[in-house]
Coordinates of C-alpha atoms in Angstrom, one line a residue:
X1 CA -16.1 -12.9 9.2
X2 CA -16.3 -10.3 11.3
X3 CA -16.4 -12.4 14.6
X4 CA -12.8 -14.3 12.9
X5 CA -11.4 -11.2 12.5
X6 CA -11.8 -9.5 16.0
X7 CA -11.4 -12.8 18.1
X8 CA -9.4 -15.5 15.8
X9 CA -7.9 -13.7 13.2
X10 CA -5.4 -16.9 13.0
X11 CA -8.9 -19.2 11.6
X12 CA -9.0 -17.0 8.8
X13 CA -6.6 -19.1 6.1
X14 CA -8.3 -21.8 7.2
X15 CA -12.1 -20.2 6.3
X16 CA -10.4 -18.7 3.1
X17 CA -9.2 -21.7 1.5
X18 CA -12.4 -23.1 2.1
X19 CA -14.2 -20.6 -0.9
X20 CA -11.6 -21.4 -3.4
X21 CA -12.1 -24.9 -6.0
X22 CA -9.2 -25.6 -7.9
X23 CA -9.6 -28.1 -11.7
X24 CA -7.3 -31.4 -11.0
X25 CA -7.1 -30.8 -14.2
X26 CA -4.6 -28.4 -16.7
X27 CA -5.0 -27.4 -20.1
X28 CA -2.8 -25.5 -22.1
X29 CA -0.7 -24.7 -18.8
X30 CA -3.9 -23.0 -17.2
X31 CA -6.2 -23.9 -14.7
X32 CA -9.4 -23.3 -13.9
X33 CA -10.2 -22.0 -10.2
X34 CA -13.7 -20.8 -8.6
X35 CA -13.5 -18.1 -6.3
X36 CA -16.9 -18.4 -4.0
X37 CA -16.6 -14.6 -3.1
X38 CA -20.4 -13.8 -3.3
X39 CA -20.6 -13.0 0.7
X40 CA -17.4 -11.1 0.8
X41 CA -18.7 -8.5 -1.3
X42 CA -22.3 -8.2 -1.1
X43 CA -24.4 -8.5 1.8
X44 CA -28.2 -9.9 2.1
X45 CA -29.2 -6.5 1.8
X46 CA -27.8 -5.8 -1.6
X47 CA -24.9 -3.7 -0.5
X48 CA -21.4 -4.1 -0.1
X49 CA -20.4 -6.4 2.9
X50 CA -18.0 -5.3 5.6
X51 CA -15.9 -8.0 4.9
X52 CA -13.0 -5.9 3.4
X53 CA -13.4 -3.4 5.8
X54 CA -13.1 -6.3 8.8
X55 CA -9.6 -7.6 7.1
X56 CA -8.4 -4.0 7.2
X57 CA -8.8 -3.6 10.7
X58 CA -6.7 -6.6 11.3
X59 CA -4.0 -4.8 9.7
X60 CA -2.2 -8.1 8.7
X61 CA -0.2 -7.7 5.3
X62 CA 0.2 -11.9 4.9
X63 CA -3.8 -12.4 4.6
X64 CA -4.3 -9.3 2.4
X65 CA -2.1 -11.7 0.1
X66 CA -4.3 -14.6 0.3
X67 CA -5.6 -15.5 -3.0
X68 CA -9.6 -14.6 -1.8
X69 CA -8.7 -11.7 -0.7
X70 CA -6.7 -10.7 -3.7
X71 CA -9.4 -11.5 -5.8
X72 CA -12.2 -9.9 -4.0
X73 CA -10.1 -6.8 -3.6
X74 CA -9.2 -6.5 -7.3
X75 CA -12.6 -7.3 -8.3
X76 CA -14.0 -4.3 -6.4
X77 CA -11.0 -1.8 -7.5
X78 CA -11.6 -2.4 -11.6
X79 CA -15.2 -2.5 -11.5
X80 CA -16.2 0.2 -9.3
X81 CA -13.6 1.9 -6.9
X82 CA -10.5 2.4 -9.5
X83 CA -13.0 5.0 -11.9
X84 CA -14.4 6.7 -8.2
X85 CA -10.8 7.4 -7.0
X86 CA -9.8 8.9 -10.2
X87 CA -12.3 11.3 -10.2
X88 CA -12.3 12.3 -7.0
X89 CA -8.7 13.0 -7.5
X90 CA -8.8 14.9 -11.2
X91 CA -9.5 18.1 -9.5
X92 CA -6.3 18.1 -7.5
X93 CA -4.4 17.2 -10.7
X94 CA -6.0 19.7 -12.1
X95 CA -4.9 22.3 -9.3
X96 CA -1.6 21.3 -9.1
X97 CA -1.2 22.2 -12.6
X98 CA -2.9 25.4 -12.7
X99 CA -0.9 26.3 -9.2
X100 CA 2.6 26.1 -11.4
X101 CA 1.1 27.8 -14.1
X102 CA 0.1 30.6 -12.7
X103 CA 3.0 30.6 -9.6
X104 CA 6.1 29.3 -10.9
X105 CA 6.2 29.6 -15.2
X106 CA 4.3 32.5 -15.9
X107 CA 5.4 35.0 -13.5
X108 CA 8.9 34.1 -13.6
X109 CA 9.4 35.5 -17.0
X110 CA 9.6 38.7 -17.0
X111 CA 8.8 39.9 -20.7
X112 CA 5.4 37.9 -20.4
X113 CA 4.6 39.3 -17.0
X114 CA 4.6 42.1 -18.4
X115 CA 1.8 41.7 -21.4
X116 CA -1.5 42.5 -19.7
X117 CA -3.7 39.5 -21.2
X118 CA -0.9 37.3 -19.2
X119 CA -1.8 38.9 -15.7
X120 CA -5.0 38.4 -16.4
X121 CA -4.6 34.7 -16.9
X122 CA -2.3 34.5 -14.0
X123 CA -4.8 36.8 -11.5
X124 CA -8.0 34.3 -12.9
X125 CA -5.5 30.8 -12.2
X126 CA -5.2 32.4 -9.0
X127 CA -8.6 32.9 -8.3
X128 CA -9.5 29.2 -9.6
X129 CA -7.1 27.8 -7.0
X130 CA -8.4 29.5 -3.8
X131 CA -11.7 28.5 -5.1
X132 CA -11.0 24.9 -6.2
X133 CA -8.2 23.9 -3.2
X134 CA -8.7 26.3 -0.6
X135 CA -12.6 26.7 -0.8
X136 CA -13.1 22.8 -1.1
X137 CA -10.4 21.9 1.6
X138 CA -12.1 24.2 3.9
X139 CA -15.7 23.1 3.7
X140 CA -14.1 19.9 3.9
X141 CA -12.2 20.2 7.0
X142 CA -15.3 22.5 8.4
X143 CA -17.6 18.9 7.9
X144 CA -14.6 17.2 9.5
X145 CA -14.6 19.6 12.7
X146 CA -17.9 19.7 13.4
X147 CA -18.9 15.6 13.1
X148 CA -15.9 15.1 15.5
X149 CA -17.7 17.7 17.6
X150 CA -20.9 16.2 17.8
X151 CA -19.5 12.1 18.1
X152 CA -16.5 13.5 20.9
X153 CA -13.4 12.6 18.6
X154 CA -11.6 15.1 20.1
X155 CA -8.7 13.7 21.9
X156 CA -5.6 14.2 20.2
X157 CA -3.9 17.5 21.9
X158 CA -1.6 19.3 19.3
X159 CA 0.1 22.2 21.3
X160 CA -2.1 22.1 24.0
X161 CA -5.4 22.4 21.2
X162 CA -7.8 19.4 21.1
X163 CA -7.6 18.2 17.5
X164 CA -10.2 15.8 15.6
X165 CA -8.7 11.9 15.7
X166 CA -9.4 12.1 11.6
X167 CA -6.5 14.2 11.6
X168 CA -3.9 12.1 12.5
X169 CA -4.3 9.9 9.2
X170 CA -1.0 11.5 6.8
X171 CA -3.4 12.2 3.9
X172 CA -6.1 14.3 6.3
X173 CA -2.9 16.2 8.2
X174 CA -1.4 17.1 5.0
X175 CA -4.5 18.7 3.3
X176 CA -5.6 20.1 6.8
X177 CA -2.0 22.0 6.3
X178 CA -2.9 22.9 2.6
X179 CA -5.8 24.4 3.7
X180 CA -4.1 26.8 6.3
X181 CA -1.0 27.5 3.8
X182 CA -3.6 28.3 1.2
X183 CA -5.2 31.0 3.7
X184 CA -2.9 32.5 4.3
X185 CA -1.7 33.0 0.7
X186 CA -4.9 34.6 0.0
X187 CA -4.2 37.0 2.9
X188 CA -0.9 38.2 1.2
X189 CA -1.4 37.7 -2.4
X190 CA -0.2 41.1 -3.9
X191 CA -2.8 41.2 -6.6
X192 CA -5.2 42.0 -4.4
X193 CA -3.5 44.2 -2.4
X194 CA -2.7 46.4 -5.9
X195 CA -6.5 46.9 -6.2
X196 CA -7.3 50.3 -6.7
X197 CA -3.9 51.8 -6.4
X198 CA -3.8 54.9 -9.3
X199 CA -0.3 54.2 -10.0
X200 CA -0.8 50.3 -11.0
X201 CA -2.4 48.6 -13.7
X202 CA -4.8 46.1 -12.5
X203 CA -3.9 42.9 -12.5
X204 CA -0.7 43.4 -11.4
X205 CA 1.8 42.4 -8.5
X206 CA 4.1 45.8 -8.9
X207 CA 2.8 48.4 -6.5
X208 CA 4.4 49.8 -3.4
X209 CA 2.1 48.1 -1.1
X210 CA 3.1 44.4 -1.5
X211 CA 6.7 45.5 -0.3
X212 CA 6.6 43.9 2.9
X213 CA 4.2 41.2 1.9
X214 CA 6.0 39.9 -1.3
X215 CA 8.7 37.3 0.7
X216 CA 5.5 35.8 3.0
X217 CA 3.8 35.1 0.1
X218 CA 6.6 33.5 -1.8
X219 CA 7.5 31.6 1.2
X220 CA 3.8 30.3 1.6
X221 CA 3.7 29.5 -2.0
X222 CA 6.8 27.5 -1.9
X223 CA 5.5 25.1 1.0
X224 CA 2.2 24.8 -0.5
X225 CA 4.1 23.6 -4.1
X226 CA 6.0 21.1 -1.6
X227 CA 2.6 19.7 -0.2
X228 CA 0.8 19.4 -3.7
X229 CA 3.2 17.2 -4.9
X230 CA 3.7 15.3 -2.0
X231 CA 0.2 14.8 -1.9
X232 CA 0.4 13.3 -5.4
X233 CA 1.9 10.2 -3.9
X234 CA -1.7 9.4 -3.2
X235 CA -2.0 8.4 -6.6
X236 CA 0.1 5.6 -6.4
X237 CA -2.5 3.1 -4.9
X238 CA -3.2 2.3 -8.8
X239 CA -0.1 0.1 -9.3
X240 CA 0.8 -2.0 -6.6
X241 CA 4.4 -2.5 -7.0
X242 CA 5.0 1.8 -6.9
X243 CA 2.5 1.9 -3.6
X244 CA 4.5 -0.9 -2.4
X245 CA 7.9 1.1 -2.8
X246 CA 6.5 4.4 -1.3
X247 CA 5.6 2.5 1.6
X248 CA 8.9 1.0 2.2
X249 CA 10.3 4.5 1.9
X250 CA 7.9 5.8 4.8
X251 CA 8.8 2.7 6.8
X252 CA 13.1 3.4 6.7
X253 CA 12.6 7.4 7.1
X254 CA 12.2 6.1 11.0
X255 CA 16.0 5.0 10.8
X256 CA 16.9 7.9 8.9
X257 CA 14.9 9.9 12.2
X258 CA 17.5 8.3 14.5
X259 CA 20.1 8.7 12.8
X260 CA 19.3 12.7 12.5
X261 CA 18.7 12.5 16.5
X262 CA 22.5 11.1 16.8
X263 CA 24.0 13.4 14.2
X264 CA 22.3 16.3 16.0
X265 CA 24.3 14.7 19.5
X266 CA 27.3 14.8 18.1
X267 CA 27.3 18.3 16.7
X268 CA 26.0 20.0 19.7
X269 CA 28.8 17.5 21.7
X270 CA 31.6 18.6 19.6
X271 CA 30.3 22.4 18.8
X272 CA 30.4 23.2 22.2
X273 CA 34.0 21.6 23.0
X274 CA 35.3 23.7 20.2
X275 CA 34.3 26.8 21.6
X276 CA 35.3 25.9 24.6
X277 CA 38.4 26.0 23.2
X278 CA 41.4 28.7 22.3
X279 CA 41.6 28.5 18.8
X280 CA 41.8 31.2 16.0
X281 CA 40.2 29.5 13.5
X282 CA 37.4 32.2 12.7
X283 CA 34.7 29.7 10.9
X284 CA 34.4 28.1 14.5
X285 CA 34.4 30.9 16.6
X286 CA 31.4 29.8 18.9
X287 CA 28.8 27.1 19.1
X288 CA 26.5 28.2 16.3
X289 CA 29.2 28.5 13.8
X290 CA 31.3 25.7 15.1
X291 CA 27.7 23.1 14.4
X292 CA 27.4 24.7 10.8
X293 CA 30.7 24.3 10.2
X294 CA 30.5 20.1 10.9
X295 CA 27.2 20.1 9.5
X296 CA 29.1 21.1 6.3
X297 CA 31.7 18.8 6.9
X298 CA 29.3 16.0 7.1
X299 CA 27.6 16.5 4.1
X300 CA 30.7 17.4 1.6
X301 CA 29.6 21.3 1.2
X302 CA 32.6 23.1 3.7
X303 CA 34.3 24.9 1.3
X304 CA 37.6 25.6 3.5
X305 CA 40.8 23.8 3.8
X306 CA 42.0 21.4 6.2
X307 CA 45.9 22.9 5.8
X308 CA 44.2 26.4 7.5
X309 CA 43.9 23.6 10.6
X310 CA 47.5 23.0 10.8
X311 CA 48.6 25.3 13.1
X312 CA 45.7 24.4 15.7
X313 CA 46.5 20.6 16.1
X314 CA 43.7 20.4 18.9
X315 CA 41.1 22.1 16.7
X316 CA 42.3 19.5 13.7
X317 CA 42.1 16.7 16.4
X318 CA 38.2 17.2 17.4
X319 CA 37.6 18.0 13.8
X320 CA 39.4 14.3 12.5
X321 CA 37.1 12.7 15.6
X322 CA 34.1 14.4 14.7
X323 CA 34.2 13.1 11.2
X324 CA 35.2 9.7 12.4
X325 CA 32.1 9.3 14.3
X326 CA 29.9 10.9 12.0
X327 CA 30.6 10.5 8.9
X328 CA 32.8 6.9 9.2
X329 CA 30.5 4.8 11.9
X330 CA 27.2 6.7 11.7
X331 CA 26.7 6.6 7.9
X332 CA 27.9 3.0 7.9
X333 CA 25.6 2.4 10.4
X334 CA 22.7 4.0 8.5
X335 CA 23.5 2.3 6.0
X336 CA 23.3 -1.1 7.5
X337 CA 20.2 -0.5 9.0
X338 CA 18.6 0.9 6.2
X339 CA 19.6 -2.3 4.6
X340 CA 18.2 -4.4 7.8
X341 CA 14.9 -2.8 7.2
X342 CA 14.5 -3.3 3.2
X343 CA 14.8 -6.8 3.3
X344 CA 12.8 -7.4 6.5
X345 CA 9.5 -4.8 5.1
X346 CA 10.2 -6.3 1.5
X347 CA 8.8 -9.4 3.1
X348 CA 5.3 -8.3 3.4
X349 CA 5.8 -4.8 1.5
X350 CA 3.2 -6.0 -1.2
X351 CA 0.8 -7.2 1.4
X352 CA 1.1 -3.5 2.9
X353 CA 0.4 -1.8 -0.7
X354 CA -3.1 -4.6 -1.0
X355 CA -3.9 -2.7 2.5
X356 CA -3.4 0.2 1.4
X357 CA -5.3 -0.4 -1.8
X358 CA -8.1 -1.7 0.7
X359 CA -8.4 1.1 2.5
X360 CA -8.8 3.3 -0.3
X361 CA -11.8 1.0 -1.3
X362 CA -13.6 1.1 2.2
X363 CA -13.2 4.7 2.5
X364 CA -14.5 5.5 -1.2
X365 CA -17.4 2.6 -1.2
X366 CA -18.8 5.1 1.7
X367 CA -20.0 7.1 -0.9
X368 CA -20.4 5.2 -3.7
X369 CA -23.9 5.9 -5.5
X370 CA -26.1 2.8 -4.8
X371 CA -27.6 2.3 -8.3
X372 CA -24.1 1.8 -9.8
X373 CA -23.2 -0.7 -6.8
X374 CA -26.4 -2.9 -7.8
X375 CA -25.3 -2.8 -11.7
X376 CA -21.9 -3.8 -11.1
X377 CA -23.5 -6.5 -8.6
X378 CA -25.6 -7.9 -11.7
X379 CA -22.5 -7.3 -13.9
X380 CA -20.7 -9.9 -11.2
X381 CA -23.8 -12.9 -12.2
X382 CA -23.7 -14.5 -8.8
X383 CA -26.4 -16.0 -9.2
X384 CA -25.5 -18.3 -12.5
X385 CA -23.8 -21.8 -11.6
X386 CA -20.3 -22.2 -12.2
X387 CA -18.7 -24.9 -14.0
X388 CA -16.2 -27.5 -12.1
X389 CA -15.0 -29.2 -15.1
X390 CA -16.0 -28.6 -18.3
X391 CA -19.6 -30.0 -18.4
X392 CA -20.2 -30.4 -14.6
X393 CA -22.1 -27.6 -13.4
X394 CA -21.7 -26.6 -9.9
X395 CA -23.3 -23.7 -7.7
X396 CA -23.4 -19.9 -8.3
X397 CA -22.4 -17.1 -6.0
X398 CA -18.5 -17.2 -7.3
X399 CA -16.1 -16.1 -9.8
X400 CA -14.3 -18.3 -12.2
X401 CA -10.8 -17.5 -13.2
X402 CA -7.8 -19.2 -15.2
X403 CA -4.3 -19.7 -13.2
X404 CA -1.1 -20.8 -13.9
X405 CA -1.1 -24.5 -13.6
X406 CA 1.8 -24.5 -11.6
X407 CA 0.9 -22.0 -9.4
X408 CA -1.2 -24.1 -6.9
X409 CA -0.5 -27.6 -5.8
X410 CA -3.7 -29.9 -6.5
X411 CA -3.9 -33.3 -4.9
X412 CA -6.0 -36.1 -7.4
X413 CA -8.0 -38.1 -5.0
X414 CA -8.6 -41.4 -7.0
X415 CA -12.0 -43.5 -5.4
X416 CA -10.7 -47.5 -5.9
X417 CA -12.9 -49.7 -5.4
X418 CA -13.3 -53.6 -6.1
X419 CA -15.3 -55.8 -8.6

């Protein structure tokens, strides 16, 4: 497997079909199919083979489809991966919901801010979430840094900074970003900067030293919000069809990229003619206000009128052309290849989400406990025979399914022979 997938990853339908047995035969509009998968998932050793993790690395969406493949990868997500993942991500759940608690309901009404017994709770949720997020994220991050250290993965330059390779994955940049937001949170959070003052209740974010550190925080909190729930999207590897959609999302925010690189062209292009130009019209006085004043154009939120334009038809010409070529050809444009992209990723977009899903299994098998691999290996019976048909008993090593008899084509090879 692993020599197919590195030097002839186009032999690999071939070798796949080979492990599946289809019945000639349909009852009751199923049929029955053996899946010889025995290899793919379990080694000679007794652990889990690197068979999953070799298809990965192909990055192929069309053979993550294959029925084999399908199979072995949804046998490994129910029975031991789907359980792992869930727990490992409960604590972030969990995080995220006493982070809006404690941040955006309870201290945003002020009667209940005020009862002591509700600062408490609020200073305690607080506490909780440096220690659960911030405290895990670090010593997580801190493990990261210093196996990259010690194996050289430090190639990727981020401002002139050697970075680990780990963090260019989304999910590893993201929480790397967490981490920092989260630090510096707990270096402005007013609460503890109210401890000991003899003019303030403790716990309590109303003292005269918080003043000037009251808008940081709130601004750090507010990105930090943003990334928890964007980091939520994790969670969608347990249903294929909503991983499949946020992937096709990630893959058309590159055409919305360009198009923000063109719309940025065309406001510093026609910002800087219009205050080139003699005009009185106030709102576009000079380049800053001019590229505000077609950003709002563009997006329906200028709040002036076109009749003020009358009396400056050069001003009210570069306006009209400006809003021809940005909002008339550019969003038609966006919109065309926005549609160009949907239907050529919808293609394979369900292949991406069973890579996706793949992934998640290599990376959490890593550190799966071993004595829970070997019981769901016994729970798998490889080694009882599998039935062809019913009564003819064939070899072990596989799994035996039911499919919809018109799913699969199966030729009936008829032996004639003469008396």
């Amino acid at each position: 497997m692993q020599r197919l997938c590195r030097e002839a990853p186009s032999l690999l339908p071939t070798l796949l079909d080979g492990l599946v047995w289809r019945s000639t035969r349909a009852s009751g509009g199923q049929r029955r199919a053996n899946y010889y998968v025995e290899h793919l998932i379990v080694n000679a050793k007794g652990e889990h083979a690197d068979a999953l993790r070799e298809l990965c690395m192909t990055k192929d969406p069309k053979i993550m489809t294959h029925p084999v493949v399908v199979t072995v990868s949804d046998t490994m997500w129910t029975g031991v991966v789907q359980k792992q993942f869930l727990f490992a991500r409960i604590w972030f759940i969990l995080s995220l919901a006493i982070f809006m608690l404690v941040q955006a309901f309870l201290p945003k009404i002020p009667w209940l801010s005020q009862v002591w017994i509700i600062r408490v709770i609020i200073f305690a949720g607080r506490i909780l979430v440096y220690l659960n997020t911030m405290c895990r994220l670090f010593f997580f991050h801190a493990k990261g840094f210093i196996k990259a250290y010690r194996t050289g993965a430090w190639k990727r330059k981020f401002c002139c900074l050697p970075m680990p390779l780990y963090l260019k994955e989304p999910v590893a940049g993201c929480n790397f970003l967490m981490m920092l937001l989260m630090l510096c949170m707990c270096a402005q959070e007013p609460m503890f900067y109210c401890i000991g003052q003899p003019d303030a209740e403790f716990p309590t974010m109303d003292c005269p030293e918080v003043a000037d550190t009251r808008r940081r925080y709130s601004m750090f909190g507010m990105l930090a919000m943003a990334l928890h729930w964007t980091l939520m999207v994790d969670l969608s590897v347990f249903s294929t069809g909503l991983s499949a959609f946020v992937l096709v999302c990630g893959q058309v925010l590159s055409e919305i990229g360009r198009f923000l690189v063109a719309l940025i062209f065309l406001l510093l292009t026609f910002g800087s003619a219009i205050a080139v130009l003699e005009h009185g019209y106030f709102e576009m006085r000079d380049i800053p206000h001019a590229a505000t004043a077609l950003f709002a154009i563009t997006v329906v939120l200028y709040e002036d009128d076109y009749r003020s334009l009358l009396f400056e038809p050069a001003l009210l010409t570069a306006v009209l052309l400006y809003v021809l070529a940005s909002s008339i050809l550019l969003m038609n444009l966006l919109i065309a290849q926005l549609n160009n992209s949907y239907v050529f990723i919808y293609q394979d977009m369900v292949g991406f989400a069973r890579l996706e899903r793949a992934k998640n299994i290599v990376e959490t098998l890593k550190t799966f406990p071993m004595y829970k691999w070997k019981l769901f290996v016994e729970s798998l019976k490889f080694d009882q025979p599998l039935e062809f048909n019913e009564g003819d008993v064939g070899v072990g090593g596989g799994i035996q399914v039911e499919e919809p008899g018109s799913a699969y084509v199966v030729l009936a090879l008829e032996q004639l022979g003469s008396a």
